[in-house]
PDB file of C-alpha atoms in Angstrom:
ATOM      1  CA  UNK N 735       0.000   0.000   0.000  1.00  0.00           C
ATOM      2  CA  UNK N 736       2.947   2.505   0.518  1.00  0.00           C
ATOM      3  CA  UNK N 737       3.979   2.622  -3.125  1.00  0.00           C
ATOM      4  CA  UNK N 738      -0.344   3.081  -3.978  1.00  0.00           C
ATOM      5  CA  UNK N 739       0.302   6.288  -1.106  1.00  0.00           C
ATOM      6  CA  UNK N 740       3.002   7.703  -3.495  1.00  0.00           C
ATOM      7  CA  UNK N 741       0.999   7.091  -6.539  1.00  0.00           C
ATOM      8  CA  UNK N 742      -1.597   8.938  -5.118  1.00  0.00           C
ATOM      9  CA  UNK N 743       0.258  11.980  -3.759  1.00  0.00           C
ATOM     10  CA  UNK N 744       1.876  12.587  -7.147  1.00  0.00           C
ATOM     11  CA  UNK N 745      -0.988  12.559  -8.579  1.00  0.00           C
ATOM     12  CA  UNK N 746      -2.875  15.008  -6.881  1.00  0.00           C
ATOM     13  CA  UNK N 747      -0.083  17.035  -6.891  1.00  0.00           C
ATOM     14  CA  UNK N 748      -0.801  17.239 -10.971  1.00  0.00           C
ATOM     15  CA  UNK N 749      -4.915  17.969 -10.434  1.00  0.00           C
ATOM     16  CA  UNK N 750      -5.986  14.082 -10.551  1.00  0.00           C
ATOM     17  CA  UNK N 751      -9.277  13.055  -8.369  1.00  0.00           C
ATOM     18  CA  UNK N 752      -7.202  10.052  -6.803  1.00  0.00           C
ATOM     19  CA  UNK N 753      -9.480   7.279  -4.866  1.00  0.00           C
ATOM     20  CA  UNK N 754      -7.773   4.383  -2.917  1.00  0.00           C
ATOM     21  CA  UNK N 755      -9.077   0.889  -2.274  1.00  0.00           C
ATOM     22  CA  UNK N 756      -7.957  -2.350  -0.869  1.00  0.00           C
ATOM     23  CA  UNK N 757     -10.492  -4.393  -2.577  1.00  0.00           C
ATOM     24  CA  UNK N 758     -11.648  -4.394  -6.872  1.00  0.00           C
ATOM     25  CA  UNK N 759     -15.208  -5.021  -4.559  1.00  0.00           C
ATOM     26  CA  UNK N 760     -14.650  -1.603  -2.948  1.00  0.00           C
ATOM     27  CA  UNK N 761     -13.916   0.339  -6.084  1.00  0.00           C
ATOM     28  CA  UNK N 762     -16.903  -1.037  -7.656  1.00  0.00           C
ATOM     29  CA  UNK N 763     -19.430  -0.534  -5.062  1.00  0.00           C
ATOM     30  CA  UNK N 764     -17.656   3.049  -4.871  1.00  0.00           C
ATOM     31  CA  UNK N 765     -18.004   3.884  -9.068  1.00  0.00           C
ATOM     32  CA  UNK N 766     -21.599   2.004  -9.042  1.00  0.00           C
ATOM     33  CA  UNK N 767     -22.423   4.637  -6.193  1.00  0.00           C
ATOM     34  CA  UNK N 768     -20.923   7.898  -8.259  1.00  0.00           C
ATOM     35  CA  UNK N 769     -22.285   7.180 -11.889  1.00  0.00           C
ATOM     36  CA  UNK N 770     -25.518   6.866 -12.553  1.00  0.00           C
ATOM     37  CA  UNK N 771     -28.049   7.728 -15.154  1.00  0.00           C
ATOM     38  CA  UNK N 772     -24.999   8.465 -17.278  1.00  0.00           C
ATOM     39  CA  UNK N 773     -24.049   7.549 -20.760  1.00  0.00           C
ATOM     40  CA  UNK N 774     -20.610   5.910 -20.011  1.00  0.00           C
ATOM     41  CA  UNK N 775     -17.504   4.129 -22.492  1.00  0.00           C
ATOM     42  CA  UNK N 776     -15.026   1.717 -21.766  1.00  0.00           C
ATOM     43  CA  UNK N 777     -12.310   0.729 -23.360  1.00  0.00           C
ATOM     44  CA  UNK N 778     -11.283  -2.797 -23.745  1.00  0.00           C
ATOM     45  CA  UNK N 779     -10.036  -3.825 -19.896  1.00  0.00           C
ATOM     46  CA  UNK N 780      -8.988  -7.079 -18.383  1.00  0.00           C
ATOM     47  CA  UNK N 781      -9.162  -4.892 -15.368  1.00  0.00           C
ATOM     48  CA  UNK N 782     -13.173  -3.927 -15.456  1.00  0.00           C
ATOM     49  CA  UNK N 783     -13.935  -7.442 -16.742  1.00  0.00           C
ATOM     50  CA  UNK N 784     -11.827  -9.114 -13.933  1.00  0.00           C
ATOM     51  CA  UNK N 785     -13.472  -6.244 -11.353  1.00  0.00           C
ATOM     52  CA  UNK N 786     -17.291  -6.957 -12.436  1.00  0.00           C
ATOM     53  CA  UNK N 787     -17.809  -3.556 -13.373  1.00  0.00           C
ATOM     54  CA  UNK N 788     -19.942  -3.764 -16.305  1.00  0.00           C
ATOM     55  CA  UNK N 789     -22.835  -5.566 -14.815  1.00  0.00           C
ATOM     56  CA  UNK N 790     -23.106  -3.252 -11.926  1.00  0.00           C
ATOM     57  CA  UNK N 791     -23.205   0.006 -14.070  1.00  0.00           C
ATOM     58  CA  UNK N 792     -25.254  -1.454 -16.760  1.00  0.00           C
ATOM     59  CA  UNK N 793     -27.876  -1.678 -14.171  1.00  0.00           C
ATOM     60  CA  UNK N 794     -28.380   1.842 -13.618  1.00  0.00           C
ATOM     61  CA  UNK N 795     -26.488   3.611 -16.699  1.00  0.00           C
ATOM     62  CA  UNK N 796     -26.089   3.385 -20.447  1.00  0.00           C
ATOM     63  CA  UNK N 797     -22.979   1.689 -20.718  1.00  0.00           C
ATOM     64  CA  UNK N 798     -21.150   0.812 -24.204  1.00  0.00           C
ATOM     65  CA  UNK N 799     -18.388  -1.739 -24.404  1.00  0.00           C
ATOM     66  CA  UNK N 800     -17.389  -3.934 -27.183  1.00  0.00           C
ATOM     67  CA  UNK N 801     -16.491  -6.759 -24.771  1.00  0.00           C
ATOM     68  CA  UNK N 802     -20.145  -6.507 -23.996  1.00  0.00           C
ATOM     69  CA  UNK N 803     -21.589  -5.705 -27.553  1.00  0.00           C
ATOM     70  CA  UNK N 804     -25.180  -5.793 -28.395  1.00  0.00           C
ATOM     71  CA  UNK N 805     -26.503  -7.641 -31.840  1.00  0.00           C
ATOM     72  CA  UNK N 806     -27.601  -4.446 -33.224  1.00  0.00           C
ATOM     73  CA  UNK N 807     -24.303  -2.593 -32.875  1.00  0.00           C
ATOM     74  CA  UNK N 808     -21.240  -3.534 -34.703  1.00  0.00           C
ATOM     75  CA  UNK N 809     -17.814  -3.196 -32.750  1.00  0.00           C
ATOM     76  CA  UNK N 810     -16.778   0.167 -34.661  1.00  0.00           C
ATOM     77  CA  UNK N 811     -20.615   1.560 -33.518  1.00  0.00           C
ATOM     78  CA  UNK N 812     -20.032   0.456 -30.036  1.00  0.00           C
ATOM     79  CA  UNK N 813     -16.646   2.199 -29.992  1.00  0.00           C
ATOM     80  CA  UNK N 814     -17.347   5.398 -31.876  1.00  0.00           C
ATOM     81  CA  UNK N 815     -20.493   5.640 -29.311  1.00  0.00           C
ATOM     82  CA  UNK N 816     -18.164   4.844 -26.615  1.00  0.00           C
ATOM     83  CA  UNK N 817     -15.400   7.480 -27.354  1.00  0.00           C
ATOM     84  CA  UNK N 818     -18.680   9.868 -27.606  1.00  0.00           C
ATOM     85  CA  UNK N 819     -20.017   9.279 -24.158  1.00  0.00           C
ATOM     86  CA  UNK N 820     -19.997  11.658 -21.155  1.00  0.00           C
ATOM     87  CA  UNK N 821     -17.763   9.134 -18.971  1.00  0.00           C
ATOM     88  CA  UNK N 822     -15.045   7.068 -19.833  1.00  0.00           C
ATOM     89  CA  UNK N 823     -13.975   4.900 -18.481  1.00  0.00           C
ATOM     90  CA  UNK N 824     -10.660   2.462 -19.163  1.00  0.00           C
ATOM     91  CA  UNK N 825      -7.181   0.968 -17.432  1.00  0.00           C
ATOM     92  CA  UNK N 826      -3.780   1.698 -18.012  1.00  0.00           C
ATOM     93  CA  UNK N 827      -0.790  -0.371 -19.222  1.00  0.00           C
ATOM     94  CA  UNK N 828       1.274   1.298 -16.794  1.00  0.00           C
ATOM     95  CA  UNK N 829       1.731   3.730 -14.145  1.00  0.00           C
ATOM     96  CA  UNK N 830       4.891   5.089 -12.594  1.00  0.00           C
ATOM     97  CA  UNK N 831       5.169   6.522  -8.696  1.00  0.00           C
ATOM     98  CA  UNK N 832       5.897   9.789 -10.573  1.00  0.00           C
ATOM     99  CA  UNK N 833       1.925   9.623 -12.258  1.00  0.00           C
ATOM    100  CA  UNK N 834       3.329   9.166 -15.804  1.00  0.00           C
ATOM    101  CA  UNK N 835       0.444   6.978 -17.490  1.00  0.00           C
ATOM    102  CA  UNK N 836       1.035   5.141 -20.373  1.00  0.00           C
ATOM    103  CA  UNK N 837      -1.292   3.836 -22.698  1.00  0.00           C
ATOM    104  CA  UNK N 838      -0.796   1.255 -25.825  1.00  0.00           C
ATOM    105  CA  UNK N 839      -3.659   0.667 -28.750  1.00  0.00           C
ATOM    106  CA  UNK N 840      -4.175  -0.978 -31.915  1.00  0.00           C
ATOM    107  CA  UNK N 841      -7.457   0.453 -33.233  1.00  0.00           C
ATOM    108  CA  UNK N 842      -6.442   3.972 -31.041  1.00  0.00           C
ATOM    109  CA  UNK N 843     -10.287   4.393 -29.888  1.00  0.00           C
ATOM    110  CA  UNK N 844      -9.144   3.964 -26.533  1.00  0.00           C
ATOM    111  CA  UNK N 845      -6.142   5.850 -26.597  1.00  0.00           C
ATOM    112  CA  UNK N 846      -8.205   8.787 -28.295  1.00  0.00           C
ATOM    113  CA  UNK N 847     -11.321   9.040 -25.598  1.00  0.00           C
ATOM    114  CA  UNK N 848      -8.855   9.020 -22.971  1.00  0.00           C
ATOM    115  CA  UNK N 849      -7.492  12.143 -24.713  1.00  0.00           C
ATOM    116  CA  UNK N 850      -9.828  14.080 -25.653  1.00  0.00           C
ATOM    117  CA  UNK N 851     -13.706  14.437 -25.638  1.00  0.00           C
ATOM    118  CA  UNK N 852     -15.527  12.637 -22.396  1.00  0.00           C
ATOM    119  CA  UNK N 853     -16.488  15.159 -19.730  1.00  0.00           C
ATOM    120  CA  UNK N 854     -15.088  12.813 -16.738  1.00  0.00           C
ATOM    121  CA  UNK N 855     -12.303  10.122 -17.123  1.00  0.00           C
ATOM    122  CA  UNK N 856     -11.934   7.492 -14.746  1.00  0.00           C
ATOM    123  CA  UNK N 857      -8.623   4.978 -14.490  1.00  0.00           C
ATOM    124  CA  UNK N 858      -8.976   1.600 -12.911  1.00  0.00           C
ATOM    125  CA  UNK N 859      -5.733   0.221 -11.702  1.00  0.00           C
ATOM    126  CA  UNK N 860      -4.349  -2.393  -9.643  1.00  0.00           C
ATOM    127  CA  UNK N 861      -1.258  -2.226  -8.274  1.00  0.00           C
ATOM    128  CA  UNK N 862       0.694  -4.403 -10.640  1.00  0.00           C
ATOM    129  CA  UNK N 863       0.558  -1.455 -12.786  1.00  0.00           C
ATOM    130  CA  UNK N 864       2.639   0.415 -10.719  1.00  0.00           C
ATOM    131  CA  UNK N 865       5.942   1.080 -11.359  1.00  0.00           C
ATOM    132  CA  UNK N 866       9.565   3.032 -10.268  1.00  0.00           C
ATOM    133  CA  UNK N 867       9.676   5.665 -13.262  1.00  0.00           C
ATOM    134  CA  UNK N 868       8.863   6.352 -16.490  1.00  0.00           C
ATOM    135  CA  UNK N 869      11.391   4.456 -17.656  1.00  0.00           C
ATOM    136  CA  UNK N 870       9.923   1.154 -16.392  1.00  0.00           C
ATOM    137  CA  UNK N 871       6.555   1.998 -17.082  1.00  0.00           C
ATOM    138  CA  UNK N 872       7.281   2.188 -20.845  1.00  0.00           C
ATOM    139  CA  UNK N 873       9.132  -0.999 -20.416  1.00  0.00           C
ATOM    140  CA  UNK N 874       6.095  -2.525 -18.802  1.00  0.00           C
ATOM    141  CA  UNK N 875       3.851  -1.451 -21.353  1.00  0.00           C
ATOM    142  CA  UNK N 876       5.658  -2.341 -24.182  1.00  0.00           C
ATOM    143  CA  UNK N 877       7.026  -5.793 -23.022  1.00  0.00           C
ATOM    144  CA  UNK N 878       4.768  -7.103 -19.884  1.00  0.00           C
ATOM    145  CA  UNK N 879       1.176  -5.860 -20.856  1.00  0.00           C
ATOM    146  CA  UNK N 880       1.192  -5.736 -24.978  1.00  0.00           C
ATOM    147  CA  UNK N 881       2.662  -9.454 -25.032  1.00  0.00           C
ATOM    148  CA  UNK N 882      -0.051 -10.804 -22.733  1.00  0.00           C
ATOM    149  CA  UNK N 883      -2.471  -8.983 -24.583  1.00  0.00           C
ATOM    150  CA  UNK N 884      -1.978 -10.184 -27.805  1.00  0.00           C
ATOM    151  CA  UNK N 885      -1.851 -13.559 -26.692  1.00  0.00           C
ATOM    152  CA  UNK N 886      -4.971 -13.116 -25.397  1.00  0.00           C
ATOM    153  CA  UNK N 887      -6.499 -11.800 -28.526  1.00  0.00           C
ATOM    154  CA  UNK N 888      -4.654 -14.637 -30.231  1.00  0.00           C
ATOM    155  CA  UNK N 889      -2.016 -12.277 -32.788  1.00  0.00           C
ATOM    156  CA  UNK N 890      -0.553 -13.378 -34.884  1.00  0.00           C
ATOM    157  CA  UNK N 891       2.259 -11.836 -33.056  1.00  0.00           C
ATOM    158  CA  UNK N 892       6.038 -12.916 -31.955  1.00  0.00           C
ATOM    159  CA  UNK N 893       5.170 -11.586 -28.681  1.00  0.00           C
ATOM    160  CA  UNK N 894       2.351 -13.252 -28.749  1.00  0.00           C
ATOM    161  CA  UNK N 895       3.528 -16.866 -28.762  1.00  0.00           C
ATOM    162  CA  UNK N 896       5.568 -16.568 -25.018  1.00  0.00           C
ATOM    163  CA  UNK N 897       3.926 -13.519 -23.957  1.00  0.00           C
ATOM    164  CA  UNK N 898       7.710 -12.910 -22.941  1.00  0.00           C
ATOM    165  CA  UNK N 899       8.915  -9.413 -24.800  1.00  0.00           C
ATOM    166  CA  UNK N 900       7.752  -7.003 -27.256  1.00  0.00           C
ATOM    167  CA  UNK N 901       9.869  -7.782 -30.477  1.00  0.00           C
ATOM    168  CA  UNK N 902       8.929  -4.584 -32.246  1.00  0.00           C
ATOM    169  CA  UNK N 903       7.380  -6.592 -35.213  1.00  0.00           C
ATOM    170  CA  UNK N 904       5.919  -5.724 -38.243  1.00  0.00           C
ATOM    171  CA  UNK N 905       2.980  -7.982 -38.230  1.00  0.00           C
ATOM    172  CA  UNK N 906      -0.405  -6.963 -39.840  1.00  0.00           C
ATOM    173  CA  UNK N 907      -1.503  -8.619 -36.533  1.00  0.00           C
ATOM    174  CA  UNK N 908       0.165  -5.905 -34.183  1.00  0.00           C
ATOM    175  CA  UNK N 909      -1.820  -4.217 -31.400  1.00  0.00           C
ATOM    176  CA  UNK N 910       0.881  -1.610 -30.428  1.00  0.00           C
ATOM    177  CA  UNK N 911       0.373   1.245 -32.873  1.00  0.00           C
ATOM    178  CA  UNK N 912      -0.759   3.966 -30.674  1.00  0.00           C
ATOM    179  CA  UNK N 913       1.315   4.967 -27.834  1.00  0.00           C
ATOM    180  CA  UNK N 914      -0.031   7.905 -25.364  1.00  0.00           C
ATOM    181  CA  UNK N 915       1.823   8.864 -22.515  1.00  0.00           C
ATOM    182  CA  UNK N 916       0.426  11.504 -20.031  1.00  0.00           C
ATOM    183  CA  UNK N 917       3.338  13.135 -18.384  1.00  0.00           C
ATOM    184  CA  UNK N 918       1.328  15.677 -16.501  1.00  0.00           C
ATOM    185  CA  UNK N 919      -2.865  15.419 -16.254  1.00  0.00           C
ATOM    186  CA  UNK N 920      -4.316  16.907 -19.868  1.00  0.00           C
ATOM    187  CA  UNK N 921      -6.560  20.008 -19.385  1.00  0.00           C
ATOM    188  CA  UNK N 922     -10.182  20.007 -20.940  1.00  0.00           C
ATOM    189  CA  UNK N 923     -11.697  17.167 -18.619  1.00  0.00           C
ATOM    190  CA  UNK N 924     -12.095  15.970 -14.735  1.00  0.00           C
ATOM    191  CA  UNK N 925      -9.320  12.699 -14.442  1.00  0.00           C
ATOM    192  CA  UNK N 926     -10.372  10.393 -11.446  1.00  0.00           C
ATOM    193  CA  UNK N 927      -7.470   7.699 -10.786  1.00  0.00           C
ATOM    194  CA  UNK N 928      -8.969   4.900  -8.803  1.00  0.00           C
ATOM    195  CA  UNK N 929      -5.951   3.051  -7.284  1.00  0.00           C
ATOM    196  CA  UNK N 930      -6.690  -0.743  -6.251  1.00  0.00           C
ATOM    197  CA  UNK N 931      -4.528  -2.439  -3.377  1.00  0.00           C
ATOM    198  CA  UNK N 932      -4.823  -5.951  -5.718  1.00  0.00           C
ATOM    199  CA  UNK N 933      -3.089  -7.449  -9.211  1.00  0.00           C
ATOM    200  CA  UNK N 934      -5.753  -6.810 -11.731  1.00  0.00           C
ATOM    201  CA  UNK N 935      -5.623  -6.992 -15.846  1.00  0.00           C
ATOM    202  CA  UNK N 936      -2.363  -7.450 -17.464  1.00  0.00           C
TER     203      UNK N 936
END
């Protein structure tokens, strides 16, 4: 919990809205308590599906999330209405003590909300995420979370087959084309960081 305290002291420092929890229970029943009746995105999140999240704000909000897509919506709908909503809401492929968040997509839908257009952003992470500097962060992302993700999604990958490293390929089949790293909290929108005392998502 002492490196979470850091986290969370940097990033207020920079203008975040930082929450703390031990449990992924806590953090739920805390977001399923703050949104409601809102129009809300997520990105694609090992982290919210491992945390239950869906099903509890689905109950009470209009939620869009292609890991959760409707028959009358085709995955580019759901994500263009995501990246359109008033709340977003998505993880992060690593964090540093310093707040430096970084952020690796393929299609870039989740890369882009989290830039620029919902009114209030919200970051689930678990403290696996966490890391020294920037340095390592960008080392996790690239070689820790990427690999396991593209397994995952079954690439067609060399990182994919081990899950081991990122071996900068030039497969059709690579997932790390968009990079966004927030050195300092963007203007424009409210960021919440909701910091998790567990290992969640990759």
């Amino acid at each position: 919990m002492e490196q979470i305290k850091i986290l969370a002291e940097a990033l207020i420092k920079q203008g975040y809205i930082v929450e703390c929890f031990e449990t992924k229970e806590e953090a739920v029943e805390f977001l399923d308590g703050e949104l409601d009746k809102k129009i809300i995105g997520i990105g694609g999140s090992q982290t919210v599906e491992q945390m239950g999240l869906f099903p509890a704000l689905a109950s009470h909000n209009t939620v869009y999330w292609h890991d959760k897509k409707p028959d009358n919506m085709t995955i580019m709908e759901i994500r263009r209405a995501a990246s359109r909503a008033a709340v977003y809401i998505s993880s992060v492929n690593a964090i540093s003590e310093f707040g430096d968040i970084v952020n690796i997509d393929g299609t870039g839908n989740r890369v882009a909300a989290i830039s620029f257009g919902p009114d209030d952003i919200y970051f689930v992470v678990g403290k696996n995420k966490i890391t020294k500097d920037y340095e390592s962060a960008m080392y996790r992302a690239r070689n820790v979370a990427a690999p396991l993700n593209a397994k995952r999604l079954n690439r067609k990958t060399p990182c994919a087959i081990n899950a081991d490293k990122c071996y900068d390929c030039k497969s059709s089949d690579r997932i790390c084309r968009n990079f966004v790293v927030f050195r300092n909290m963007p203007s424009g929108a409210r960021y919440h960081v909701i910091l998790i005392n567990e290992n969640l998502g990759f």
